[in-house]
mmCIF file with all atom_site columns, N, CA and C in Angstrom:
data_model
loop_
_atom_site.group_PDB
_atom_site.id
_atom_site.type_symbol
_atom_site.label_atom_id
_atom_site.label_alt_id
_atom_site.label_comp_id
_atom_site.label_asym_id
_atom_site.label_entity_id
_atom_site.label_seq_id
_atom_site.pdbx_PDB_ins_code
_atom_site.Cartn_x
_atom_site.Cartn_y
_atom_site.Cartn_z
_atom_site.occupancy
_atom_site.B_iso_or_equiv
_atom_site.pdbx_formal_charge
_atom_site.auth_seq_id
_atom_site.auth_comp_id
_atom_site.auth_asym_id
_atom_site.auth_atom_id
_atom_site.pdbx_PDB_model_num
ATOM 1   N N  . MET A 1 1  ? 106.038 259.436 121.834 1.00 68.00 ? 62  MET A N  1
ATOM 2   C CA . MET A 1 1  ? 106.960 260.537 121.611 1.00 68.00 ? 62  MET A CA 1
ATOM 3   C C  . MET A 1 1  ? 107.499 261.077 122.940 1.00 68.00 ? 62  MET A C  1
ATOM 4   N N  . GLU A 1 2  ? 106.669 261.067 123.979 1.00 90.00 ? 63  GLU A N  1
ATOM 5   C CA . GLU A 1 2  ? 107.108 261.596 125.266 1.00 90.00 ? 63  GLU A CA 1
ATOM 6   C C  . GLU A 1 2  ? 108.240 260.803 125.890 1.00 90.00 ? 63  GLU A C  1
ATOM 7   N N  . PRO A 1 3  ? 108.260 259.476 125.821 1.00 90.00 ? 64  PRO A N  1
ATOM 8   C CA . PRO A 1 3  ? 109.381 258.741 126.410 1.00 90.00 ? 64  PRO A CA 1
ATOM 9   C C  . PRO A 1 3  ? 110.710 259.060 125.740 1.00 90.00 ? 64  PRO A C  1
ATOM 10  N N  . ILE A 1 4  ? 110.683 259.326 124.444 1.00 93.00 ? 65  ILE A N  1
ATOM 11  C CA . ILE A 1 4  ? 111.920 259.668 123.737 1.00 93.00 ? 65  ILE A CA 1
ATOM 12  C C  . ILE A 1 4  ? 112.429 261.027 124.217 1.00 93.00 ? 65  ILE A C  1
ATOM 13  N N  . ALA A 1 5  ? 111.540 261.988 124.380 1.00 93.00 ? 66  ALA A N  1
ATOM 14  C CA . ALA A 1 5  ? 111.940 263.315 124.869 1.00 93.00 ? 66  ALA A CA 1
ATOM 15  C C  . ALA A 1 5  ? 112.500 263.216 126.283 1.00 93.00 ? 66  ALA A C  1
ATOM 16  N N  . ALA A 1 6  ? 111.871 262.402 127.124 1.00 94.00 ? 67  ALA A N  1
ATOM 17  C CA . ALA A 1 6  ? 112.367 262.226 128.494 1.00 94.00 ? 67  ALA A CA 1
ATOM 18  C C  . ALA A 1 6  ? 113.746 261.590 128.482 1.00 94.00 ? 67  ALA A C  1
ATOM 19  N N  . LEU A 1 7  ? 113.969 260.637 127.589 1.00 95.00 ? 68  LEU A N  1
ATOM 20  C CA . LEU A 1 7  ? 115.273 259.982 127.478 1.00 95.00 ? 68  LEU A CA 1
ATOM 21  C C  . LEU A 1 7  ? 116.343 260.970 127.017 1.00 95.00 ? 68  LEU A C  1
ATOM 22  N N  . ILE A 1 8  ? 116.005 261.820 126.077 1.00 96.00 ? 69  ILE A N  1
ATOM 23  C CA . ILE A 1 8  ? 116.957 262.829 125.592 1.00 96.00 ? 69  ILE A CA 1
ATOM 24  C C  . ILE A 1 8  ? 117.304 263.816 126.699 1.00 96.00 ? 69  ILE A C  1
ATOM 25  N N  . ILE A 1 9  ? 116.299 264.267 127.429 1.00 96.00 ? 70  ILE A N  1
ATOM 26  C CA . ILE A 1 9  ? 116.551 265.203 128.547 1.00 96.00 ? 70  ILE A CA 1
ATOM 27  C C  . ILE A 1 9  ? 117.410 264.537 129.611 1.00 96.00 ? 70  ILE A C  1
ATOM 28  N N  . TRP A 1 10 ? 117.132 263.266 129.923 1.00 96.00 ? 71  TRP A N  1
ATOM 29  C CA . TRP A 1 10 ? 117.921 262.537 130.911 1.00 96.00 ? 71  TRP A CA 1
ATOM 30  C C  . TRP A 1 10 ? 119.378 262.413 130.454 1.00 96.00 ? 71  TRP A C  1
ATOM 31  N N  . ALA A 1 11 ? 119.589 262.096 129.175 1.00 97.00 ? 72  ALA A N  1
ATOM 32  C CA . ALA A 1 11 ? 120.949 261.940 128.641 1.00 97.00 ? 72  ALA A CA 1
ATOM 33  C C  . ALA A 1 11 ? 121.699 263.278 128.686 1.00 97.00 ? 72  ALA A C  1
ATOM 34  N N  . LEU A 1 12 ? 121.029 264.363 128.319 1.00 97.00 ? 73  LEU A N  1
ATOM 35  C CA . LEU A 1 12 ? 121.679 265.675 128.376 1.00 97.00 ? 73  LEU A CA 1
ATOM 36  C C  . LEU A 1 12 ? 122.021 266.062 129.822 1.00 97.00 ? 73  LEU A C  1
ATOM 37  N N  . SER A 1 13 ? 121.130 265.754 130.741 1.00 97.00 ? 74  SER A N  1
ATOM 38  C CA . SER A 1 13 ? 121.412 266.040 132.150 1.00 97.00 ? 74  SER A CA 1
ATOM 39  C C  . SER A 1 13 ? 122.609 265.247 132.640 1.00 97.00 ? 74  SER A C  1
ATOM 40  N N  . LEU A 1 14 ? 122.720 264.009 132.210 1.00 97.00 ? 75  LEU A N  1
ATOM 41  C CA . LEU A 1 14 ? 123.855 263.178 132.593 1.00 97.00 ? 75  LEU A CA 1
ATOM 42  C C  . LEU A 1 14 ? 125.165 263.748 132.042 1.00 97.00 ? 75  LEU A C  1
ATOM 43  N N  . VAL A 1 15 ? 125.148 264.195 130.804 1.00 97.00 ? 76  VAL A N  1
ATOM 44  C CA . VAL A 1 15 ? 126.344 264.788 130.194 1.00 97.00 ? 76  VAL A CA 1
ATOM 45  C C  . VAL A 1 15 ? 126.749 266.057 130.948 1.00 97.00 ? 76  VAL A C  1
ATOM 46  N N  . ILE A 1 16 ? 125.792 266.899 131.276 1.00 97.00 ? 77  ILE A N  1
ATOM 47  C CA . ILE A 1 16 ? 126.084 268.129 132.030 1.00 97.00 ? 77  ILE A CA 1
ATOM 48  C C  . ILE A 1 16 ? 126.665 267.778 133.399 1.00 97.00 ? 77  ILE A C  1
ATOM 49  N N  . LEU A 1 17 ? 126.105 266.772 134.060 1.00 97.00 ? 78  LEU A N  1
ATOM 50  C CA . LEU A 1 17 ? 126.612 266.347 135.355 1.00 97.00 ? 78  LEU A CA 1
ATOM 51  C C  . LEU A 1 17 ? 128.065 265.877 135.254 1.00 97.00 ? 78  LEU A C  1
ATOM 52  N N  . VAL A 1 18 ? 128.389 265.125 134.229 1.00 97.00 ? 79  VAL A N  1
ATOM 53  C CA . VAL A 1 18 ? 129.759 264.653 134.029 1.00 97.00 ? 79  VAL A CA 1
ATOM 54  C C  . VAL A 1 18 ? 130.701 265.837 133.834 1.00 97.00 ? 79  VAL A C  1
ATOM 55  N N  . PHE A 1 19 ? 130.305 266.834 133.061 1.00 96.00 ? 80  PHE A N  1
ATOM 56  C CA . PHE A 1 19 ? 131.155 268.010 132.856 1.00 96.00 ? 80  PHE A CA 1
ATOM 57  C C  . PHE A 1 19 ? 131.338 268.799 134.147 1.00 96.00 ? 80  PHE A C  1
ATOM 58  N N  . VAL A 1 20 ? 130.293 268.939 134.940 1.00 96.00 ? 81  VAL A N  1
ATOM 59  C CA . VAL A 1 20 ? 130.395 269.672 136.214 1.00 96.00 ? 81  VAL A CA 1
ATOM 60  C C  . VAL A 1 20 ? 131.330 268.945 137.167 1.00 96.00 ? 81  VAL A C  1
ATOM 61  N N  . ILE A 1 21 ? 131.210 267.633 137.256 1.00 96.00 ? 82  ILE A N  1
ATOM 62  C CA . ILE A 1 21 ? 132.106 266.866 138.123 1.00 96.00 ? 82  ILE A CA 1
ATOM 63  C C  . ILE A 1 21 ? 133.544 266.972 137.628 1.00 96.00 ? 82  ILE A C  1
ATOM 64  N N  . GLY A 1 22 ? 133.743 266.890 136.336 1.00 94.00 ? 83  GLY A N  1
ATOM 65  C CA . GLY A 1 22 ? 135.094 267.024 135.768 1.00 94.00 ? 83  GLY A CA 1
ATOM 66  C C  . GLY A 1 22 ? 135.711 268.377 136.068 1.00 94.00 ? 83  GLY A C  1
ATOM 67  N N  . ALA A 1 23 ? 134.926 269.433 135.970 1.00 94.00 ? 84  ALA A N  1
ATOM 68  C CA . ALA A 1 23 ? 135.436 270.775 136.280 1.00 94.00 ? 84  ALA A CA 1
ATOM 69  C C  . ALA A 1 23 ? 135.794 270.878 137.759 1.00 94.00 ? 84  ALA A C  1
ATOM 70  N N  . GLY A 1 24 ? 134.979 270.288 138.618 1.00 92.00 ? 85  GLY A N  1
ATOM 71  C CA . GLY A 1 24 ? 135.274 270.298 140.050 1.00 92.00 ? 85  GLY A CA 1
ATOM 72  C C  . GLY A 1 24 ? 136.554 269.555 140.376 1.00 92.00 ? 85  GLY A C  1
ATOM 73  N N  . VAL A 1 25 ? 136.792 268.437 139.706 1.00 92.00 ? 86  VAL A N  1
ATOM 74  C CA . VAL A 1 25 ? 138.022 267.672 139.920 1.00 92.00 ? 86  VAL A CA 1
ATOM 75  C C  . VAL A 1 25 ? 139.232 268.489 139.483 1.00 92.00 ? 86  VAL A C  1
ATOM 76  N N  . ARG A 1 26 ? 139.116 269.176 138.350 1.00 91.00 ? 87  ARG A N  1
ATOM 77  C CA . ARG A 1 26 ? 140.245 270.002 137.880 1.00 91.00 ? 87  ARG A CA 1
ATOM 78  C C  . ARG A 1 26 ? 140.566 271.111 138.865 1.00 91.00 ? 87  ARG A C  1
ATOM 79  N N  . VAL A 1 27 ? 139.547 271.789 139.376 1.00 89.00 ? 88  VAL A N  1
ATOM 80  C CA . VAL A 1 27 ? 139.761 272.871 140.341 1.00 89.00 ? 88  VAL A CA 1
ATOM 81  C C  . VAL A 1 27 ? 140.363 272.311 141.624 1.00 89.00 ? 88  VAL A C  1
ATOM 82  N N  . GLY A 1 28 ? 139.854 271.189 142.082 1.00 88.00 ? 89  GLY A N  1
ATOM 83  C CA . GLY A 1 28 ? 140.386 270.572 143.294 1.00 88.00 ? 89  GLY A CA 1
ATOM 84  C C  . GLY A 1 28 ? 141.837 270.171 143.150 1.00 88.00 ? 89  GLY A C  1
ATOM 85  N N  . MET A 1 29 ? 142.194 269.638 142.004 1.00 89.00 ? 90  MET A N  1
ATOM 86  C CA . MET A 1 29 ? 143.598 269.250 141.785 1.00 89.00 ? 90  MET A CA 1
ATOM 87  C C  . MET A 1 29 ? 144.497 270.475 141.730 1.00 89.00 ? 90  MET A C  1
ATOM 88  N N  . ARG A 1 30 ? 144.009 271.576 141.144 1.00 88.00 ? 91  ARG A N  1
ATOM 89  C CA . ARG A 1 30 ? 144.810 272.794 141.096 1.00 88.00 ? 91  ARG A CA 1
ATOM 90  C C  . ARG A 1 30 ? 145.058 273.323 142.500 1.00 88.00 ? 91  ARG A C  1
ATOM 91  N N  . TRP A 1 31 ? 143.998 273.358 143.335 1.00 86.00 ? 92  TRP A N  1
ATOM 92  C CA . TRP A 1 31 ? 144.154 273.826 144.716 1.00 86.00 ? 92  TRP A CA 1
ATOM 93  C C  . TRP A 1 31 ? 145.092 272.912 145.492 1.00 86.00 ? 92  TRP A C  1
ATOM 94  N N  . SER A 1 32 ? 145.006 271.609 145.222 1.00 87.00 ? 93  SER A N  1
ATOM 95  C CA . SER A 1 32 ? 145.864 270.648 145.900 1.00 87.00 ? 93  SER A CA 1
ATOM 96  C C  . SER A 1 32 ? 147.334 270.915 145.554 1.00 87.00 ? 93  SER A C  1
ATOM 97  N N  . ARG A 1 33 ? 147.617 271.211 144.282 1.00 87.00 ? 94  ARG A N  1
ATOM 98  C CA . ARG A 1 33 ? 149.007 271.503 143.888 1.00 87.00 ? 94  ARG A CA 1
ATOM 99  C C  . ARG A 1 33 ? 149.500 272.781 144.548 1.00 87.00 ? 94  ARG A C  1
ATOM 100 N N  . ILE A 1 34 ? 148.630 273.789 144.651 1.00 85.00 ? 95  ILE A N  1
ATOM 101 C CA . ILE A 1 34 ? 149.017 275.052 145.299 1.00 85.00 ? 95  ILE A CA 1
ATOM 102 C C  . ILE A 1 34 ? 149.335 274.798 146.763 1.00 85.00 ? 95  ILE A C  1
ATOM 103 N N  . ASP A 1 35 ? 148.475 274.041 147.451 1.00 85.00 ? 96  ASP A N  1
ATOM 104 C CA . ASP A 1 35 ? 148.712 273.727 148.861 1.00 85.00 ? 96  ASP A CA 1
ATOM 105 C C  . ASP A 1 35 ? 149.989 272.912 149.034 1.00 85.00 ? 96  ASP A C  1
ATOM 106 N N  . GLU A 1 36 ? 150.213 271.957 148.137 1.00 86.00 ? 97  GLU A N  1
ATOM 107 C CA . GLU A 1 36 ? 151.411 271.125 148.233 1.00 86.00 ? 97  GLU A CA 1
ATOM 108 C C  . GLU A 1 36 ? 152.666 271.972 148.062 1.00 86.00 ? 97  GLU A C  1
ATOM 109 N N  . ARG A 1 37 ? 152.618 272.926 147.119 1.00 85.00 ? 98  ARG A N  1
ATOM 110 C CA . ARG A 1 37 ? 153.764 273.808 146.896 1.00 85.00 ? 98  ARG A CA 1
ATOM 111 C C  . ARG A 1 37 ? 154.044 274.640 148.141 1.00 85.00 ? 98  ARG A C  1
ATOM 112 N N  . LYS A 1 38 ? 152.998 275.163 148.769 1.00 83.00 ? 99  LYS A N  1
ATOM 113 C CA . LYS A 1 38 ? 153.173 275.968 149.980 1.00 83.00 ? 99  LYS A CA 1
ATOM 114 C C  . LYS A 1 38 ? 153.725 275.129 151.127 1.00 83.00 ? 99  LYS A C  1
ATOM 115 N N  . GLU A 1 39 ? 153.233 273.901 151.258 1.00 83.00 ? 100 GLU A N  1
ATOM 116 C CA . GLU A 1 39 ? 153.749 273.012 152.298 1.00 83.00 ? 100 GLU A CA 1
ATOM 117 C C  . GLU A 1 39 ? 155.229 272.737 152.087 1.00 83.00 ? 100 GLU A C  1
ATOM 118 N N  . GLN A 1 40 ? 155.617 272.486 150.833 1.00 82.00 ? 101 GLN A N  1
ATOM 119 C CA . GLN A 1 40 ? 157.019 272.197 150.529 1.00 82.00 ? 101 GLN A CA 1
ATOM 120 C C  . GLN A 1 40 ? 157.895 273.406 150.827 1.00 82.00 ? 101 GLN A C  1
ATOM 121 N N  . GLU A 1 41 ? 157.442 274.596 150.468 1.00 81.00 ? 102 GLU A N  1
ATOM 122 C CA . GLU A 1 41 ? 158.208 275.810 150.769 1.00 81.00 ? 102 GLU A CA 1
ATOM 123 C C  . GLU A 1 41 ? 158.361 275.991 152.273 1.00 81.00 ? 102 GLU A C  1
ATOM 124 N N  . ALA A 1 42 ? 157.294 275.701 153.013 1.00 78.00 ? 103 ALA A N  1
ATOM 125 C CA . ALA A 1 42 ? 157.356 275.831 154.467 1.00 78.00 ? 103 ALA A CA 1
ATOM 126 C C  . ALA A 1 42 ? 158.307 274.806 155.057 1.00 78.00 ? 103 ALA A C  1
ATOM 127 N N  . ARG A 1 43 ? 158.353 273.599 154.501 1.00 77.00 ? 104 ARG A N  1
ATOM 128 C CA . ARG A 1 43 ? 159.283 272.578 155.001 1.00 77.00 ? 104 ARG A CA 1
ATOM 129 C C  . ARG A 1 43 ? 160.725 272.959 154.725 1.00 77.00 ? 104 ARG A C  1
ATOM 130 N N  . ASN A 1 44 ? 160.970 273.661 153.635 1.00 77.00 ? 105 ASN A N  1
ATOM 131 C CA . ASN A 1 44 ? 162.333 274.026 153.276 1.00 77.00 ? 105 ASN A CA 1
ATOM 132 C C  . ASN A 1 44 ? 162.872 275.195 154.098 1.00 77.00 ? 105 ASN A C  1
ATOM 133 N N  . GLN A 1 45 ? 161.988 275.931 154.746 1.00 71.00 ? 106 GLN A N  1
ATOM 134 C CA . GLN A 1 45 ? 162.428 277.047 155.586 1.00 71.00 ? 106 GLN A CA 1
ATOM 135 C C  . GLN A 1 45 ? 162.907 276.510 156.922 1.00 71.00 ? 106 GLN A C  1
ATOM 136 N N  . PRO A 1 46 ? 163.846 277.207 157.558 1.00 63.00 ? 107 PRO A N  1
ATOM 137 C CA . PRO A 1 46 ? 164.250 276.781 158.907 1.00 63.00 ? 107 PRO A CA 1
ATOM 138 C C  . PRO A 1 46 ? 163.057 276.910 159.855 1.00 63.00 ? 107 PRO A C  1
ATOM 139 N N  . ALA A 1 47 ? 162.937 275.981 160.801 1.00 58.00 ? 108 ALA A N  1
ATOM 140 C CA . ALA A 1 47 ? 161.769 275.958 161.678 1.00 58.00 ? 108 ALA A CA 1
ATOM 141 C C  . ALA A 1 47 ? 161.743 277.156 162.617 1.00 58.00 ? 108 ALA A C  1
ATOM 142 N N  . TYR A 1 48 ? 162.883 277.573 163.102 1.00 53.00 ? 109 TYR A N  1
ATOM 143 C CA . TYR A 1 48 ? 162.927 278.697 164.041 1.00 53.00 ? 109 TYR A CA 1
ATOM 144 C C  . TYR A 1 48 ? 164.038 279.656 163.632 1.00 53.00 ? 109 TYR A C  1
ATOM 145 N N  . ARG A 1 49 ? 163.749 280.929 163.783 1.00 54.00 ? 110 ARG A N  1
ATOM 146 C CA . ARG A 1 49 ? 164.745 281.968 163.514 1.00 54.00 ? 110 ARG A CA 1
ATOM 147 C C  . ARG A 1 49 ? 164.652 282.962 164.661 1.00 54.00 ? 110 ARG A C  1
ATOM 148 N N  . ASP A 1 50 ? 165.722 283.127 165.394 1.00 53.00 ? 111 ASP A N  1
ATOM 149 C CA . ASP A 1 50 ? 165.773 284.029 166.551 1.00 53.00 ? 111 ASP A CA 1
ATOM 150 C C  . ASP A 1 50 ? 164.700 283.687 167.579 1.00 53.00 ? 111 ASP A C  1
ATOM 151 N N  . GLY A 1 51 ? 164.450 282.391 167.794 1.00 52.00 ? 112 GLY A N  1
ATOM 152 C CA . GLY A 1 51 ? 163.497 281.974 168.806 1.00 52.00 ? 112 GLY A CA 1
ATOM 153 C C  . GLY A 1 51 ? 162.046 282.070 168.385 1.00 52.00 ? 112 GLY A C  1
ATOM 154 N N  . GLN A 1 52 ? 161.765 282.505 167.158 1.00 53.00 ? 113 GLN A N  1
ATOM 155 C CA . GLN A 1 52 ? 160.386 282.618 166.687 1.00 53.00 ? 113 GLN A CA 1
ATOM 156 C C  . GLN A 1 52 ? 160.159 281.658 165.522 1.00 53.00 ? 113 GLN A C  1
ATOM 157 N N  . SER A 1 53 ? 159.002 281.065 165.511 1.00 56.00 ? 114 SER A N  1
ATOM 158 C CA . SER A 1 53 ? 158.671 280.151 164.428 1.00 56.00 ? 114 SER A CA 1
ATOM 159 C C  . SER A 1 53 ? 158.443 280.943 163.143 1.00 56.00 ? 114 SER A C  1
ATOM 160 N N  . VAL A 1 54 ? 158.975 280.425 162.037 1.00 54.00 ? 115 VAL A N  1
ATOM 161 C CA . VAL A 1 54 ? 158.764 281.074 160.740 1.00 54.00 ? 115 VAL A CA 1
ATOM 162 C C  . VAL A 1 54 ? 157.860 280.215 159.857 1.00 54.00 ? 115 VAL A C  1
ATOM 163 N N  . PHE A 1 55 ? 157.161 279.262 160.455 1.00 58.00 ? 116 PHE A N  1
ATOM 164 C CA . PHE A 1 55 ? 156.258 278.399 159.707 1.00 58.00 ? 116 PHE A CA 1
ATOM 165 C C  . PHE A 1 55 ? 154.975 279.171 159.442 1.00 58.00 ? 116 PHE A C  1
ATOM 166 N N  . ASN A 1 56 ? 154.775 279.606 158.187 1.00 58.00 ? 117 ASN A N  1
ATOM 167 C CA . ASN A 1 56 ? 153.656 280.488 157.852 1.00 58.00 ? 117 ASN A CA 1
ATOM 168 C C  . ASN A 1 56 ? 152.605 279.821 156.971 1.00 58.00 ? 117 ASN A C  1
ATOM 169 N N  . TYR A 1 57 ? 152.634 278.509 156.857 1.00 56.00 ? 118 TYR A N  1
ATOM 170 C CA . TYR A 1 57 ? 151.682 277.841 155.985 1.00 56.00 ? 118 TYR A CA 1
ATOM 171 C C  . TYR A 1 57 ? 150.287 277.888 156.593 1.00 56.00 ? 118 TYR A C  1
ATOM 172 N N  . LYS A 1 58 ? 149.315 278.364 155.790 1.00 62.00 ? 119 LYS A N  1
ATOM 173 C CA . LYS A 1 58 ? 147.915 278.427 156.227 1.00 62.00 ? 119 LYS A CA 1
ATOM 174 C C  . LYS A 1 58 ? 147.066 277.775 155.141 1.00 62.00 ? 119 LYS A C  1
ATOM 175 N N  . PRO A 1 59 ? 146.642 276.510 155.341 1.00 63.00 ? 120 PRO A N  1
ATOM 176 C CA . PRO A 1 59 ? 145.940 275.807 154.257 1.00 63.00 ? 120 PRO A CA 1
ATOM 177 C C  . PRO A 1 59 ? 144.574 276.374 153.921 1.00 63.00 ? 120 PRO A C  1
ATOM 178 N N  . ASN A 1 60 ? 143.943 277.088 154.823 1.00 68.00 ? 121 ASN A N  1
ATOM 179 C CA . ASN A 1 60 ? 142.587 277.587 154.561 1.00 68.00 ? 121 ASN A CA 1
ATOM 180 C C  . ASN A 1 60 ? 142.578 279.046 154.121 1.00 68.00 ? 121 ASN A C  1
ATOM 181 N N  . LYS A 1 61 ? 143.733 279.590 153.784 1.00 60.00 ? 122 LYS A N  1
ATOM 182 C CA . LYS A 1 61 ? 143.800 280.981 153.351 1.00 60.00 ? 122 LYS A CA 1
ATOM 183 C C  . LYS A 1 61 ? 143.184 281.121 151.962 1.00 60.00 ? 122 LYS A C  1
ATOM 184 N N  . LYS A 1 62 ? 142.413 282.164 151.745 1.00 64.00 ? 123 LYS A N  1
ATOM 185 C CA . LYS A 1 62 ? 141.785 282.410 150.442 1.00 64.00 ? 123 LYS A CA 1
ATOM 186 C C  . LYS A 1 62 ? 142.814 283.002 149.477 1.00 64.00 ? 123 LYS A C  1
ATOM 187 N N  . PHE A 1 63 ? 142.751 282.565 148.229 1.00 59.00 ? 124 PHE A N  1
ATOM 188 C CA . PHE A 1 63 ? 143.667 283.048 147.202 1.00 59.00 ? 124 PHE A CA 1
ATOM 189 C C  . PHE A 1 63 ? 142.983 284.086 146.325 1.00 59.00 ? 124 PHE A C  1
ATOM 190 N N  . LYS A 1 64 ? 143.754 285.046 145.851 1.00 54.00 ? 125 LYS A N  1
ATOM 191 C CA . LYS A 1 64 ? 143.211 286.054 144.933 1.00 54.00 ? 125 LYS A CA 1
ATOM 192 C C  . LYS A 1 64 ? 143.904 285.973 143.614 1.00 54.00 ? 125 LYS A C  1
#
């Protein structure tokens, strides 16, 4: 009986691991799209205005 219980616990742990990895991939892809959008907006802006750079993209900025 014990090997069956161990197998069930192992299978449930594997399923939980798959869901955690899937959630991490979704969050990572969302952050990637946000960063890509910011990069594109920064590329579309003129590089210099009145002698000062207007490139304001900061990839490590925290979002709220």
